[in-house]
mmCIF file of C-alpha atoms in Angstrom:
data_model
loop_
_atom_site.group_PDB
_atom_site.id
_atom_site.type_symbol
_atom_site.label_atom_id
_atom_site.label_comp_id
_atom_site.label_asym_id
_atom_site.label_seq_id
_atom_site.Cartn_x
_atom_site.Cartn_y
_atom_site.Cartn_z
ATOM 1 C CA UNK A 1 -13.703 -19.570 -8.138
ATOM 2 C CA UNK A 2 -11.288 -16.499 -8.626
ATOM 3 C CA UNK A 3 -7.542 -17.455 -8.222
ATOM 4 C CA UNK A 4 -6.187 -14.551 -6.367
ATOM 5 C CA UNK A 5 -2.037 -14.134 -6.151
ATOM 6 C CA UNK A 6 -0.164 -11.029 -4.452
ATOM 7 C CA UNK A 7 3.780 -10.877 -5.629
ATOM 8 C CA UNK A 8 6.565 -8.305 -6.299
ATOM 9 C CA UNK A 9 5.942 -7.211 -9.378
ATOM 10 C CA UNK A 10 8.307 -8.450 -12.067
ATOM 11 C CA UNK A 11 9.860 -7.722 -15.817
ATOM 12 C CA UNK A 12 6.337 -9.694 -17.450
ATOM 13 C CA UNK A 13 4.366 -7.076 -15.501
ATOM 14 C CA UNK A 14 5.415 -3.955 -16.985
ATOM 15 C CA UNK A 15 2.858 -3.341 -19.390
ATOM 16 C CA UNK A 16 -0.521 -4.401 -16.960
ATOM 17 C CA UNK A 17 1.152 -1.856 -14.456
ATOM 18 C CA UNK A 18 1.981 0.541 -16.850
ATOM 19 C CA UNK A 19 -1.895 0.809 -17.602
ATOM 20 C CA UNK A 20 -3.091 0.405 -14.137
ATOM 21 C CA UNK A 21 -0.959 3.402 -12.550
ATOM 22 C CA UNK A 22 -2.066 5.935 -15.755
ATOM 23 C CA UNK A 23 -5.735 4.951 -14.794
ATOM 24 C CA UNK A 24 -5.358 5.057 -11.289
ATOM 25 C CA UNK A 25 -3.814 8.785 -11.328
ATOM 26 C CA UNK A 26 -1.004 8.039 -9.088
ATOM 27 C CA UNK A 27 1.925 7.995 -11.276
ATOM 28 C CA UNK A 28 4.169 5.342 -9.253
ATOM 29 C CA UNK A 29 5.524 3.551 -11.636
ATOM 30 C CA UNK A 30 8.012 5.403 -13.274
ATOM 31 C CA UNK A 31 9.864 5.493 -9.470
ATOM 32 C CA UNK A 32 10.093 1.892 -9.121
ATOM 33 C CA UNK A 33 10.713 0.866 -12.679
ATOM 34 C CA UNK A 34 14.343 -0.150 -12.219
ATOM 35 C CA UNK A 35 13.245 -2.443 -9.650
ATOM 36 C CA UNK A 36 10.808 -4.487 -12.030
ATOM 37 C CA UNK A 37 12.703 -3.670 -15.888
ATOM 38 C CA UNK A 38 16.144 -4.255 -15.772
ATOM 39 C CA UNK A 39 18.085 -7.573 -15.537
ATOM 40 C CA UNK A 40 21.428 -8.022 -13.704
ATOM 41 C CA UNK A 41 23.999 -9.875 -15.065
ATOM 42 C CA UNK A 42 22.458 -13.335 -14.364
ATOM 43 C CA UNK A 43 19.803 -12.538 -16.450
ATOM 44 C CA UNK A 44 16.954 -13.254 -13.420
ATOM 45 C CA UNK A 45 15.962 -9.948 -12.951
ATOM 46 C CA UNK A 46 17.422 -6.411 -11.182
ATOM 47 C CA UNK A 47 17.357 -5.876 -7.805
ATOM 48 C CA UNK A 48 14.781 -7.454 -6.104
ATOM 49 C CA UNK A 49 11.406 -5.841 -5.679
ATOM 50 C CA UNK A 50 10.030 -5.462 -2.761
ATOM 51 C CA UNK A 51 8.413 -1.605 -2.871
ATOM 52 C CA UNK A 52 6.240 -2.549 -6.122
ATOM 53 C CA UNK A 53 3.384 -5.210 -5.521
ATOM 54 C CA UNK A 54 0.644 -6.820 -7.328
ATOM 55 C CA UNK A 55 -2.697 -8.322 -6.647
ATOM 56 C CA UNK A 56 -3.828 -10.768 -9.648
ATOM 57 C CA UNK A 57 -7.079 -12.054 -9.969
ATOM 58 C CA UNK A 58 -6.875 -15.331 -12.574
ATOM 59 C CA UNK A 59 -3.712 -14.069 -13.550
ATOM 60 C CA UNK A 60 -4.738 -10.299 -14.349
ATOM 61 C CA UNK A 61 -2.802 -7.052 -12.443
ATOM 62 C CA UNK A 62 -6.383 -5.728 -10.819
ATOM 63 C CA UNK A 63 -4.689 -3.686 -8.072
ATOM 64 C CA UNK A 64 -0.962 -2.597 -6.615
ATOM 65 C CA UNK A 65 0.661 -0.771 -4.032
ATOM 66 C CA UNK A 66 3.842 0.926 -2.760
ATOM 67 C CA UNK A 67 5.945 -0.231 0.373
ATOM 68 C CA UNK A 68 8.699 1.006 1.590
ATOM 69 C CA UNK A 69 10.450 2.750 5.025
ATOM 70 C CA UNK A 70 8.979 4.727 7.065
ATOM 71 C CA UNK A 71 11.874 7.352 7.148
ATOM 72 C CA UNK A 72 11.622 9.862 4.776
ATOM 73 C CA UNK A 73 11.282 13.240 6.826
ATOM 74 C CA UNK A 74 9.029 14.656 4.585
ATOM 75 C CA UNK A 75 6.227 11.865 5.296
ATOM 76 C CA UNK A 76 3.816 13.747 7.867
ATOM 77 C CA UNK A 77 4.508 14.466 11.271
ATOM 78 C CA UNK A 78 1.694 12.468 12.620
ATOM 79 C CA UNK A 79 4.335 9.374 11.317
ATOM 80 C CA UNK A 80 7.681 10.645 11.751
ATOM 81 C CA UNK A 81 7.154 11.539 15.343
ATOM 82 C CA UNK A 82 4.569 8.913 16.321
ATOM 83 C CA UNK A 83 5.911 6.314 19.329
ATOM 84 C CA UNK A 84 6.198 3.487 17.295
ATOM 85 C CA UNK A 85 8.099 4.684 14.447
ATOM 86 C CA UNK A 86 11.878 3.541 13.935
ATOM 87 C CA UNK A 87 14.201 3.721 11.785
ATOM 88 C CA UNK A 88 13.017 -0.077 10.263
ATOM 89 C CA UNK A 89 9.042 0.874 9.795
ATOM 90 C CA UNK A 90 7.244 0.620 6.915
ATOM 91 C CA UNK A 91 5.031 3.140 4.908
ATOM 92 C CA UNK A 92 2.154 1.543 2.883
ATOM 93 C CA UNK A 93 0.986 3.727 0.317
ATOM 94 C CA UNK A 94 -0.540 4.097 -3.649
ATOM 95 C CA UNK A 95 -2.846 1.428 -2.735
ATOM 96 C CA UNK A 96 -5.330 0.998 -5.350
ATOM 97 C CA UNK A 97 -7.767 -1.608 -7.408
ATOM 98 C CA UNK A 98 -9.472 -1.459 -10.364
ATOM 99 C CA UNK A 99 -12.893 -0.040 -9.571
ATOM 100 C CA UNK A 100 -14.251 -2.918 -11.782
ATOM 101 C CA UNK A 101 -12.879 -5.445 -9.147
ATOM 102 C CA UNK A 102 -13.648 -3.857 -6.158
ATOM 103 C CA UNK A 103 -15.231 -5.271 -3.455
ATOM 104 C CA UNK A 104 -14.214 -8.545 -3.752
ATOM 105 C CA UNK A 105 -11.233 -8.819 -0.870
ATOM 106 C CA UNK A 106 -8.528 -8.107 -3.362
ATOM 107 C CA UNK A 107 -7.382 -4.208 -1.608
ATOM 108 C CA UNK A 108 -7.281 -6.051 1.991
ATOM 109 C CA UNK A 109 -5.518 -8.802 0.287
ATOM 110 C CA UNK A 110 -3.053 -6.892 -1.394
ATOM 111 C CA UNK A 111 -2.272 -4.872 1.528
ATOM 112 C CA UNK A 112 -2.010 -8.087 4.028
ATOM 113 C CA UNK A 113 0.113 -9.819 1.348
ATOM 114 C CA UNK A 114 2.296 -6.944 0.525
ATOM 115 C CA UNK A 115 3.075 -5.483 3.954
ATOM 116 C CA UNK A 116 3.938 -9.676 4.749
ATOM 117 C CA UNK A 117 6.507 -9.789 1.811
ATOM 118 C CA UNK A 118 8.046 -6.279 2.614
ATOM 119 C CA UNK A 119 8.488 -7.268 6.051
ATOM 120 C CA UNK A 120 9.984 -10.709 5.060
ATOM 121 C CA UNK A 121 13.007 -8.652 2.714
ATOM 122 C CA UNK A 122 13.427 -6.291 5.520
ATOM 123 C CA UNK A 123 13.864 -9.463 8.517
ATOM 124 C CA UNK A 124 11.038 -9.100 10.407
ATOM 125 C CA UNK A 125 7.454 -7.226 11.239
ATOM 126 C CA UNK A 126 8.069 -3.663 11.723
ATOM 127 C CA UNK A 127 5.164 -0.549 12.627
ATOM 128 C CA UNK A 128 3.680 0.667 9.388
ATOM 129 C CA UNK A 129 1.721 3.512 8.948
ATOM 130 C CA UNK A 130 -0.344 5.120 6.107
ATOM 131 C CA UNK A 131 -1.382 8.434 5.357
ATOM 132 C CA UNK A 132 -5.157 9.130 4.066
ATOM 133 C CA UNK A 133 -4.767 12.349 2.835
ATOM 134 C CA UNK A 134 -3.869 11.575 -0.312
ATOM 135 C CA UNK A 135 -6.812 9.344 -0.954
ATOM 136 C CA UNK A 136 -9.263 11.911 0.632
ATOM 137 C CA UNK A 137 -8.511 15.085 -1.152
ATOM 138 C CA UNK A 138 -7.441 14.032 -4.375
ATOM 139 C CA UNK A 139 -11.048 13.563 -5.824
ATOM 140 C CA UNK A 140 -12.543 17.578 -5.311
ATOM 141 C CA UNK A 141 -15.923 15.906 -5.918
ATOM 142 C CA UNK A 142 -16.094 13.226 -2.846
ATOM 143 C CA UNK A 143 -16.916 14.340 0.917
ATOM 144 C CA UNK A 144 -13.669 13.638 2.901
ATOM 145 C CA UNK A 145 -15.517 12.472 6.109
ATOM 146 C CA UNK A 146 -17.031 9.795 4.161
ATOM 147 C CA UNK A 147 -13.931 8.581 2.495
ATOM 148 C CA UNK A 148 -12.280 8.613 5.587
ATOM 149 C CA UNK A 149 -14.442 6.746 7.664
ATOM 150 C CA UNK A 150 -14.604 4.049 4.400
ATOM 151 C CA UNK A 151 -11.036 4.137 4.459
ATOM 152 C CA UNK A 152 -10.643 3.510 8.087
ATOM 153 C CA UNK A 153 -12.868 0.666 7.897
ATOM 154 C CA UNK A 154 -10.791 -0.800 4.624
ATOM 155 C CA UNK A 155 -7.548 -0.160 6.357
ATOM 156 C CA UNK A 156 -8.651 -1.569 9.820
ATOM 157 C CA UNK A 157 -8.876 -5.234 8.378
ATOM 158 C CA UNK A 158 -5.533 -5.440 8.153
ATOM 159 C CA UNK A 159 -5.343 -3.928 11.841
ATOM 160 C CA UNK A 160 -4.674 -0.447 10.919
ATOM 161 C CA UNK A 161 -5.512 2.456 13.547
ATOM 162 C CA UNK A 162 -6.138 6.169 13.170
ATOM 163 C CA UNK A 163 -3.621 8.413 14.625
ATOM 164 C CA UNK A 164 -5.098 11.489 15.962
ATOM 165 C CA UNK A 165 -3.929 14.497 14.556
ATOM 166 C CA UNK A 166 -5.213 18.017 15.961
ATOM 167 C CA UNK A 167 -3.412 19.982 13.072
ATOM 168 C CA UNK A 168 -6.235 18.456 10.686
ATOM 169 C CA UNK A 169 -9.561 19.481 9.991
ATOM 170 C CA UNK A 170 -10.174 15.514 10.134
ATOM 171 C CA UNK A 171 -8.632 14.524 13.167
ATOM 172 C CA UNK A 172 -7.324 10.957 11.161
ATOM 173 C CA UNK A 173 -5.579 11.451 7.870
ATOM 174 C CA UNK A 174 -2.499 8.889 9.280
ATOM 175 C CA UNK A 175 -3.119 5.421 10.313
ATOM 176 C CA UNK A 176 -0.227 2.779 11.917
ATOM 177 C CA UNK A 177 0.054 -0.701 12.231
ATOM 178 C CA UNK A 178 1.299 -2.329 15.827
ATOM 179 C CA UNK A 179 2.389 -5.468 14.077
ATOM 180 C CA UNK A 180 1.160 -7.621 17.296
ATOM 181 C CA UNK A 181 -2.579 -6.180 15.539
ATOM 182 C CA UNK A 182 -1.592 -7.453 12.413
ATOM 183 C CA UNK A 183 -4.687 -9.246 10.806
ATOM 184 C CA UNK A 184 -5.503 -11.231 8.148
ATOM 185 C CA UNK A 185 -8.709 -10.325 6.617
ATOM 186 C CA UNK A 186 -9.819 -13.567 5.150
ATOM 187 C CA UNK A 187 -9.748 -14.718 9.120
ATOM 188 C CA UNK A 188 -12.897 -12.261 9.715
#
């Protein structure tokens, strides 16, 4: 049986996450660097990570994502303007896995995990949202409806709903999470 582990990436992770964000296209890790490199004074590490997480299956970075607020106006207005969004929410995003270790649980593990952990620095379960447009149109060869739906469905384990949005072609490219739908996917 597969030991699987979710955690704030660290200092001893640098160089599986290096590899894993140049194959997965997203470039992420050069933003949250500080918060996994450098050591403060104590010598235990820099500030504390909690935008930077890892999924490990038998001890081996397979997948990460990003968390972080959900305030940055530039984030779409489908989020910013949404009923649910304060100034504490969260924005999941840059999740990915390994294609070779897909389909095993590890993305809806990660994102369970990671949105728990985030919430725990920040003092509490707060809306998060998503935004699927950078997933859908960033591979010129896949059909967007399909992605999206497949999304949707990957997304709505965790409890994740599609925000309608009329100013899209596909009326869902924003998701949020009411944290009283929070799920756990290995409950299903």
């Amino acid at each position: 049986m597969v030991e699987i582990e979710v955690r704030a990436l660290g200092p001893d992770d640098v160089d599986a996450m290096v590899d894993l964000d140049e194959q997965s296209g997203y470039e992420v890790y050069e933003a949250y660097a500080d918060y996994i490199e450098e050591e403060d004074e104590d010598g235990d590490g820099g500030e504390e990570n909690c935008y930077l997480w890892g999924v490990f299956a038998d001890d081996e970075l397979v997948g990460f994502c990003v968390t972080g607020g959900a305030d940055d106006p530039d984030l779409p207005d489908a989020v910013t303007e949404h009923p649910l969004n304060e100034e504490t929410s969260t924005f999941l995003s840059h999740v990915y896995v390994d294609p070779d270790h897909r389909g095993n649980g590890y993305g809806a593990r990660l994102v369970h995990d990671a949105l728990l952990g985030y919430w725990e620095s920040e003092g509490g379960q707060q809306p998060a949202f998503l935004d699927l447009s950078g997933y859908l149109f960033d591979d010129a060869d896949a059909d967007p409806f399909k992605l999206a739906y497949l999304l949707i469905d990957f997304f709505g384990k965790n409890g994740f709903e599609p925000i309608p949005d009329d100013d899209h072609d596909i009326t869902y490219t924003c998701m949020v999470l009411d944290p009283k739908n929070f799920k756990n996917p290995d409950a299903e």
